[in-house]
Amino acid sequence: MRQDHAKNQRVAEAFYDHARQAVAESGLPVVEVDDTQQRGSDFGARLANAFADAFAAGYDRVIAVGNDCPTLHEVDWTGVVTQLAADRPVLGPTPDREGAYLIGLTRAQFDRAAFATLPWRSSELVPALRSHLEAAVGGRPVRLTPRADVNGHGDLMRLLRGASAPPALAERLRHVLGDAFRTHQAEQRGATRPVLKRRSRAPPSPRPGSHT
């Protein structure tokens, strides 16, 4: 059990480092908020406080990103900044439309109390967030290309079987998973291997008690 926890921690660290590199390469100022800096009794409160702290630090536009999006490095950061400079909020949804990998807001568009009480971590989040932002600006937020995030073991295995993961991240994750990933690969090959049945060229033999 302790070994599984350590492995999960190393997987989380791999994604965190990938997200840190992706935003660092954007050239934008970066404010990291880790578990020790978060404040609030639930996810919504913690995220709202993180936004509020960034605005209190003097930023007029804030972009929040998740650390579980393996293609975060492909975001057009210049385009996001351009939209925010034109007072248009930006929303990057996941393909299932149940989450967001990026939320960009200006100071005027941020309502701390309303933001904190949105249905975070539920299937109702994106519609509720979109409606919230529409009310804040009187128009629809800019919607980015949907990007998948990784929320569990199944998502992680699908990521490593596909071609969307950056090579460095994929290699690090395979190293962390070790035998678990190799076992999964073997199981997948066994599940998809076709079963061939040899057909007899001779007529079927009569069963006892039957007539030919």
mmCIF file of C-alpha atoms in Angstrom:
data_model
loop_
_atom_site.group_PDB
_atom_site.id
_atom_site.type_symbol
_atom_site.label_atom_id
_atom_site.label_comp_id
_atom_site.label_asym_id
_atom_site.label_seq_id
_atom_site.Cartn_x
_atom_site.Cartn_y
_atom_site.Cartn_z
ATOM 1 C CA MET A 1 0.000 0.000 0.000
ATOM 2 C CA ARG A 2 2.830 2.380 0.907
ATOM 3 C CA GLN A 3 4.574 1.444 -2.348
ATOM 4 C CA ASP A 4 1.439 2.328 -4.354
ATOM 5 C CA HIS A 5 1.209 5.701 -2.604
ATOM 6 C CA ALA A 6 4.842 6.442 -3.425
ATOM 7 C CA LYS A 7 4.294 5.488 -7.052
ATOM 8 C CA ASN A 8 1.182 7.682 -7.300
ATOM 9 C CA GLN A 9 3.183 10.555 -5.820
ATOM 10 C CA ARG A 10 5.899 10.127 -8.434
ATOM 11 C CA VAL A 11 3.290 10.091 -11.221
ATOM 12 C CA ALA A 12 1.794 13.321 -9.842
ATOM 13 C CA GLU A 13 5.267 14.872 -9.680
ATOM 14 C CA ALA A 14 5.906 13.970 -13.326
ATOM 15 C CA PHE A 15 2.733 15.778 -14.411
ATOM 16 C CA TYR A 16 3.491 18.738 -12.144
ATOM 17 C CA ASP A 17 6.965 19.132 -13.614
ATOM 18 C CA HIS A 18 5.546 18.917 -17.143
ATOM 19 C CA ALA A 19 2.977 21.632 -16.363
ATOM 20 C CA ARG A 20 5.658 23.815 -14.758
ATOM 21 C CA GLN A 21 7.827 23.551 -17.870
ATOM 22 C CA ALA A 22 4.879 24.244 -20.198
ATOM 23 C CA VAL A 23 3.930 27.489 -18.458
ATOM 24 C CA ALA A 24 7.562 28.539 -18.014
ATOM 25 C CA GLU A 25 8.052 28.282 -21.774
ATOM 26 C CA SER A 26 5.074 30.619 -22.270
ATOM 27 C CA GLY A 27 7.212 33.558 -21.160
ATOM 28 C CA LEU A 28 4.440 34.745 -18.831
ATOM 29 C CA PRO A 29 5.004 35.438 -15.116
ATOM 30 C CA VAL A 30 4.196 32.284 -13.157
ATOM 31 C CA VAL A 31 2.800 31.977 -9.642
ATOM 32 C CA GLU A 32 2.849 28.407 -8.320
ATOM 33 C CA VAL A 33 0.301 27.397 -5.708
ATOM 34 C CA ASP A 34 1.019 23.966 -4.240
ATOM 35 C CA ASP A 35 -0.797 21.996 -1.553
ATOM 36 C CA THR A 36 0.976 23.828 1.257
ATOM 37 C CA GLN A 37 -0.165 27.227 -0.043
ATOM 38 C CA GLN A 38 -3.800 26.446 -0.802
ATOM 39 C CA ARG A 39 -6.491 27.844 1.475
ATOM 40 C CA GLY A 40 -10.108 26.712 1.697
ATOM 41 C CA SER A 41 -12.312 23.849 2.790
ATOM 42 C CA ASP A 42 -12.982 22.520 -0.726
ATOM 43 C CA PHE A 43 -11.638 22.743 -4.272
ATOM 44 C CA GLY A 44 -13.817 25.695 -5.272
ATOM 45 C CA ALA A 45 -12.737 27.764 -2.291
ATOM 46 C CA ARG A 46 -9.064 26.923 -2.819
ATOM 47 C CA LEU A 47 -9.184 27.877 -6.498
ATOM 48 C CA ALA A 48 -11.111 31.079 -5.786
ATOM 49 C CA ASN A 49 -8.549 32.034 -3.123
ATOM 50 C CA ALA A 50 -5.694 31.373 -5.552
ATOM 51 C CA PHE A 51 -7.264 33.719 -8.102
ATOM 52 C CA ALA A 52 -7.941 36.315 -5.414
ATOM 53 C CA ASP A 53 -4.347 36.163 -4.177
ATOM 54 C CA ALA A 54 -2.993 36.651 -7.710
ATOM 55 C CA PHE A 55 -5.221 39.690 -8.263
ATOM 56 C CA ALA A 56 -4.213 41.036 -4.833
ATOM 57 C CA ALA A 57 -0.570 40.706 -5.879
ATOM 58 C CA GLY A 58 -1.241 43.242 -8.632
ATOM 59 C CA TYR A 59 -2.033 41.115 -11.691
ATOM 60 C CA ASP A 60 -4.955 42.350 -13.812
ATOM 61 C CA ARG A 61 -5.292 39.123 -15.803
ATOM 62 C CA VAL A 62 -4.860 35.608 -14.402
ATOM 63 C CA ILE A 63 -4.665 32.257 -16.213
ATOM 64 C CA ALA A 64 -5.127 29.147 -14.079
ATOM 65 C CA VAL A 65 -4.089 25.766 -15.465
ATOM 66 C CA GLY A 66 -4.334 22.230 -14.174
ATOM 67 C CA ASN A 67 -1.254 20.065 -13.799
ATOM 68 C CA ASP A 68 -2.926 16.919 -15.168
ATOM 69 C CA CYS A 69 -3.162 17.966 -18.835
ATOM 70 C CA PRO A 70 -0.409 16.188 -20.840
ATOM 71 C CA THR A 71 -0.752 18.492 -23.870
ATOM 72 C CA LEU A 72 -0.624 21.758 -21.941
ATOM 73 C CA HIS A 73 2.574 22.643 -23.816
ATOM 74 C CA GLU A 74 0.518 22.961 -27.027
ATOM 75 C CA VAL A 75 -1.619 25.866 -25.732
ATOM 76 C CA ASP A 76 -1.369 29.093 -27.741
ATOM 77 C CA TRP A 77 -0.453 31.345 -24.826
ATOM 78 C CA THR A 78 -0.180 34.437 -27.004
ATOM 79 C CA GLY A 79 -3.727 33.873 -28.207
ATOM 80 C CA VAL A 80 -5.007 33.477 -24.644
ATOM 81 C CA VAL A 81 -3.311 36.704 -23.562
ATOM 82 C CA THR A 82 -4.709 38.540 -26.596
ATOM 83 C CA GLN A 83 -8.263 37.469 -25.738
ATOM 84 C CA LEU A 84 -7.884 38.508 -22.091
ATOM 85 C CA ALA A 85 -6.442 41.874 -23.141
ATOM 86 C CA ALA A 86 -9.675 42.376 -25.103
ATOM 87 C CA ASP A 87 -11.681 41.645 -21.916
ATOM 88 C CA ARG A 88 -12.835 38.225 -23.107
ATOM 89 C CA PRO A 89 -12.573 35.379 -20.567
ATOM 90 C CA VAL A 90 -11.007 32.145 -21.826
ATOM 91 C CA LEU A 91 -12.112 28.588 -21.078
ATOM 92 C CA GLY A 92 -10.253 25.410 -22.027
ATOM 93 C CA PRO A 93 -12.629 22.438 -21.570
ATOM 94 C CA THR A 94 -11.856 18.730 -21.482
ATOM 95 C CA PRO A 95 -13.328 16.584 -24.314
ATOM 96 C CA ASP A 96 -16.042 15.172 -22.043
ATOM 97 C CA ARG A 97 -16.975 18.762 -21.085
ATOM 98 C CA GLU A 98 -16.869 17.817 -17.411
ATOM 99 C CA GLY A 99 -13.741 19.753 -16.532
ATOM 100 C CA ALA A 100 -11.436 22.580 -17.560
ATOM 101 C CA TYR A 101 -7.689 22.526 -18.044
ATOM 102 C CA LEU A 102 -7.461 26.335 -18.357
ATOM 103 C CA ILE A 103 -9.448 29.300 -17.053
ATOM 104 C CA GLY A 104 -8.454 32.855 -17.890
ATOM 105 C CA LEU A 105 -10.095 35.856 -16.174
ATOM 106 C CA THR A 106 -9.581 39.566 -15.772
ATOM 107 C CA ARG A 107 -9.911 41.292 -12.436
ATOM 108 C CA ALA A 108 -13.311 42.766 -13.405
ATOM 109 C CA GLN A 109 -14.685 39.349 -14.378
ATOM 110 C CA PHE A 110 -13.811 37.676 -11.074
ATOM 111 C CA ASP A 111 -16.457 37.297 -8.385
ATOM 112 C CA ARG A 112 -14.842 35.397 -5.537
ATOM 113 C CA ALA A 113 -17.996 34.191 -3.790
ATOM 114 C CA ALA A 114 -19.818 33.127 -6.972
ATOM 115 C CA PHE A 115 -16.673 31.490 -8.366
ATOM 116 C CA ALA A 116 -16.113 29.436 -5.214
ATOM 117 C CA THR A 117 -19.651 28.020 -5.205
ATOM 118 C CA LEU A 118 -19.669 26.716 -8.798
ATOM 119 C CA PRO A 119 -20.210 22.921 -9.061
ATOM 120 C CA TRP A 120 -16.521 22.063 -9.261
ATOM 121 C CA ARG A 121 -15.550 18.454 -9.951
ATOM 122 C CA SER A 122 -18.954 17.576 -11.329
ATOM 123 C CA SER A 123 -20.432 17.053 -14.795
ATOM 124 C CA GLU A 124 -22.269 20.370 -14.406
ATOM 125 C CA LEU A 125 -19.116 22.464 -14.091
ATOM 126 C CA VAL A 126 -18.478 23.612 -17.670
ATOM 127 C CA PRO A 127 -22.081 24.727 -18.398
ATOM 128 C CA ALA A 128 -22.228 26.497 -15.028
ATOM 129 C CA LEU A 129 -18.829 28.122 -15.541
ATOM 130 C CA ARG A 130 -19.777 29.230 -19.051
ATOM 131 C CA SER A 131 -23.029 30.766 -17.790
ATOM 132 C CA HIS A 132 -21.159 32.474 -14.953
ATOM 133 C CA LEU A 133 -18.660 34.019 -17.360
ATOM 134 C CA GLU A 134 -21.395 35.022 -19.838
ATOM 135 C CA ALA A 135 -23.130 36.916 -17.052
ATOM 136 C CA ALA A 136 -19.871 38.599 -16.090
ATOM 137 C CA VAL A 137 -19.098 39.941 -19.580
ATOM 138 C CA GLY A 138 -22.431 39.888 -21.382
ATOM 139 C CA GLY A 139 -21.181 37.413 -23.973
ATOM 140 C CA ARG A 140 -19.733 33.949 -24.416
ATOM 141 C CA PRO A 141 -16.215 33.182 -23.177
ATOM 142 C CA VAL A 142 -13.588 32.200 -25.737
ATOM 143 C CA ARG A 143 -13.481 28.416 -25.946
ATOM 144 C CA LEU A 144 -10.127 26.775 -26.592
ATOM 145 C CA THR A 145 -9.494 23.401 -28.218
ATOM 146 C CA PRO A 146 -10.631 20.639 -25.839
ATOM 147 C CA ARG A 147 -7.725 18.779 -24.232
ATOM 148 C CA ALA A 148 -7.842 15.593 -22.216
ATOM 149 C CA ASP A 149 -6.696 15.406 -18.623
ATOM 150 C CA VAL A 150 -5.669 12.372 -16.599
ATOM 151 C CA ASN A 151 -7.971 11.518 -13.703
ATOM 152 C CA GLY A 152 -7.149 7.898 -12.983
ATOM 153 C CA HIS A 153 -5.307 4.717 -13.888
ATOM 154 C CA GLY A 154 -7.384 4.095 -17.007
ATOM 155 C CA ASP A 155 -6.698 7.583 -18.366
ATOM 156 C CA LEU A 156 -3.001 7.116 -17.645
ATOM 157 C CA MET A 157 -2.821 3.810 -19.515
ATOM 158 C CA ARG A 158 -4.690 5.252 -22.499
ATOM 159 C CA LEU A 159 -2.280 8.175 -22.572
ATOM 160 C CA LEU A 160 0.752 5.900 -22.659
ATOM 161 C CA ARG A 161 -0.770 3.644 -25.328
ATOM 162 C CA GLY A 162 -1.475 6.643 -27.576
ATOM 163 C CA ALA A 163 0.772 9.148 -29.277
ATOM 164 C CA SER A 164 -0.387 12.388 -27.624
ATOM 165 C CA ALA A 165 1.962 12.347 -24.637
ATOM 166 C CA PRO A 166 5.220 14.298 -24.993
ATOM 167 C CA PRO A 167 8.079 11.764 -25.309
ATOM 168 C CA ALA A 168 9.910 12.966 -22.175
ATOM 169 C CA LEU A 169 6.747 12.767 -20.038
ATOM 170 C CA ALA A 170 5.779 9.370 -21.457
ATOM 171 C CA GLU A 171 9.246 7.950 -20.809
ATOM 172 C CA ARG A 172 9.250 9.213 -17.233
ATOM 173 C CA LEU A 173 5.789 7.777 -16.555
ATOM 174 C CA ARG A 174 6.736 4.383 -18.004
ATOM 175 C CA HIS A 175 9.815 4.343 -15.798
ATOM 176 C CA VAL A 176 7.726 5.154 -12.726
ATOM 177 C CA LEU A 177 5.083 2.531 -13.507
ATOM 178 C CA GLY A 178 7.620 -0.144 -14.414
ATOM 179 C CA ASP A 179 6.152 -3.655 -14.259
ATOM 180 C CA ALA A 180 2.603 -2.311 -13.895
ATOM 181 C CA PHE A 181 2.719 -0.782 -17.375
ATOM 182 C CA ARG A 182 4.388 -3.822 -18.939
ATOM 183 C CA THR A 183 1.744 -6.076 -17.392
ATOM 184 C CA HIS A 184 -1.002 -3.823 -18.730
ATOM 185 C CA GLN A 185 0.526 -3.973 -22.214
ATOM 186 C CA ALA A 186 0.653 -7.748 -22.102
ATOM 187 C CA GLU A 187 -2.962 -7.945 -20.962
ATOM 188 C CA GLN A 188 -4.038 -5.629 -23.766
ATOM 189 C CA ARG A 189 -2.226 -7.718 -26.375
ATOM 190 C CA GLY A 190 -3.838 -10.851 -24.999
ATOM 191 C CA ALA A 191 -7.289 -9.272 -25.044
ATOM 192 C CA THR A 192 -7.003 -8.106 -28.636
ATOM 193 C CA ARG A 193 -5.242 -11.140 -30.133
ATOM 194 C CA PRO A 194 -7.649 -12.956 -32.529
ATOM 195 C CA VAL A 195 -8.504 -16.529 -31.702
ATOM 196 C CA LEU A 196 -8.229 -18.800 -34.743
ATOM 197 C CA LYS A 197 -10.229 -21.970 -34.856
ATOM 198 C CA ARG A 198 -9.134 -24.775 -37.157
ATOM 199 C CA ARG A 199 -11.974 -26.118 -39.245
ATOM 200 C CA SER A 200 -12.034 -29.845 -39.934
ATOM 201 C CA ARG A 201 -11.972 -30.903 -43.586
ATOM 202 C CA ALA A 202 -13.682 -34.210 -42.774
ATOM 203 C CA PRO A 203 -17.423 -34.629 -42.275
ATOM 204 C CA PRO A 204 -18.514 -34.598 -38.662
ATOM 205 C CA SER A 205 -18.417 -37.950 -36.885
ATOM 206 C CA PRO A 206 -21.780 -39.434 -35.902
ATOM 207 C CA ARG A 207 -22.662 -39.058 -32.253
ATOM 208 C CA PRO A 208 -23.663 -42.183 -30.262
ATOM 209 C CA GLY A 209 -27.313 -42.966 -30.794
ATOM 210 C CA SER A 210 -27.635 -40.941 -33.995
ATOM 211 C CA HIS A 211 -28.365 -42.278 -37.478
ATOM 212 C CA THR A 212 -26.419 -41.512 -40.631
#
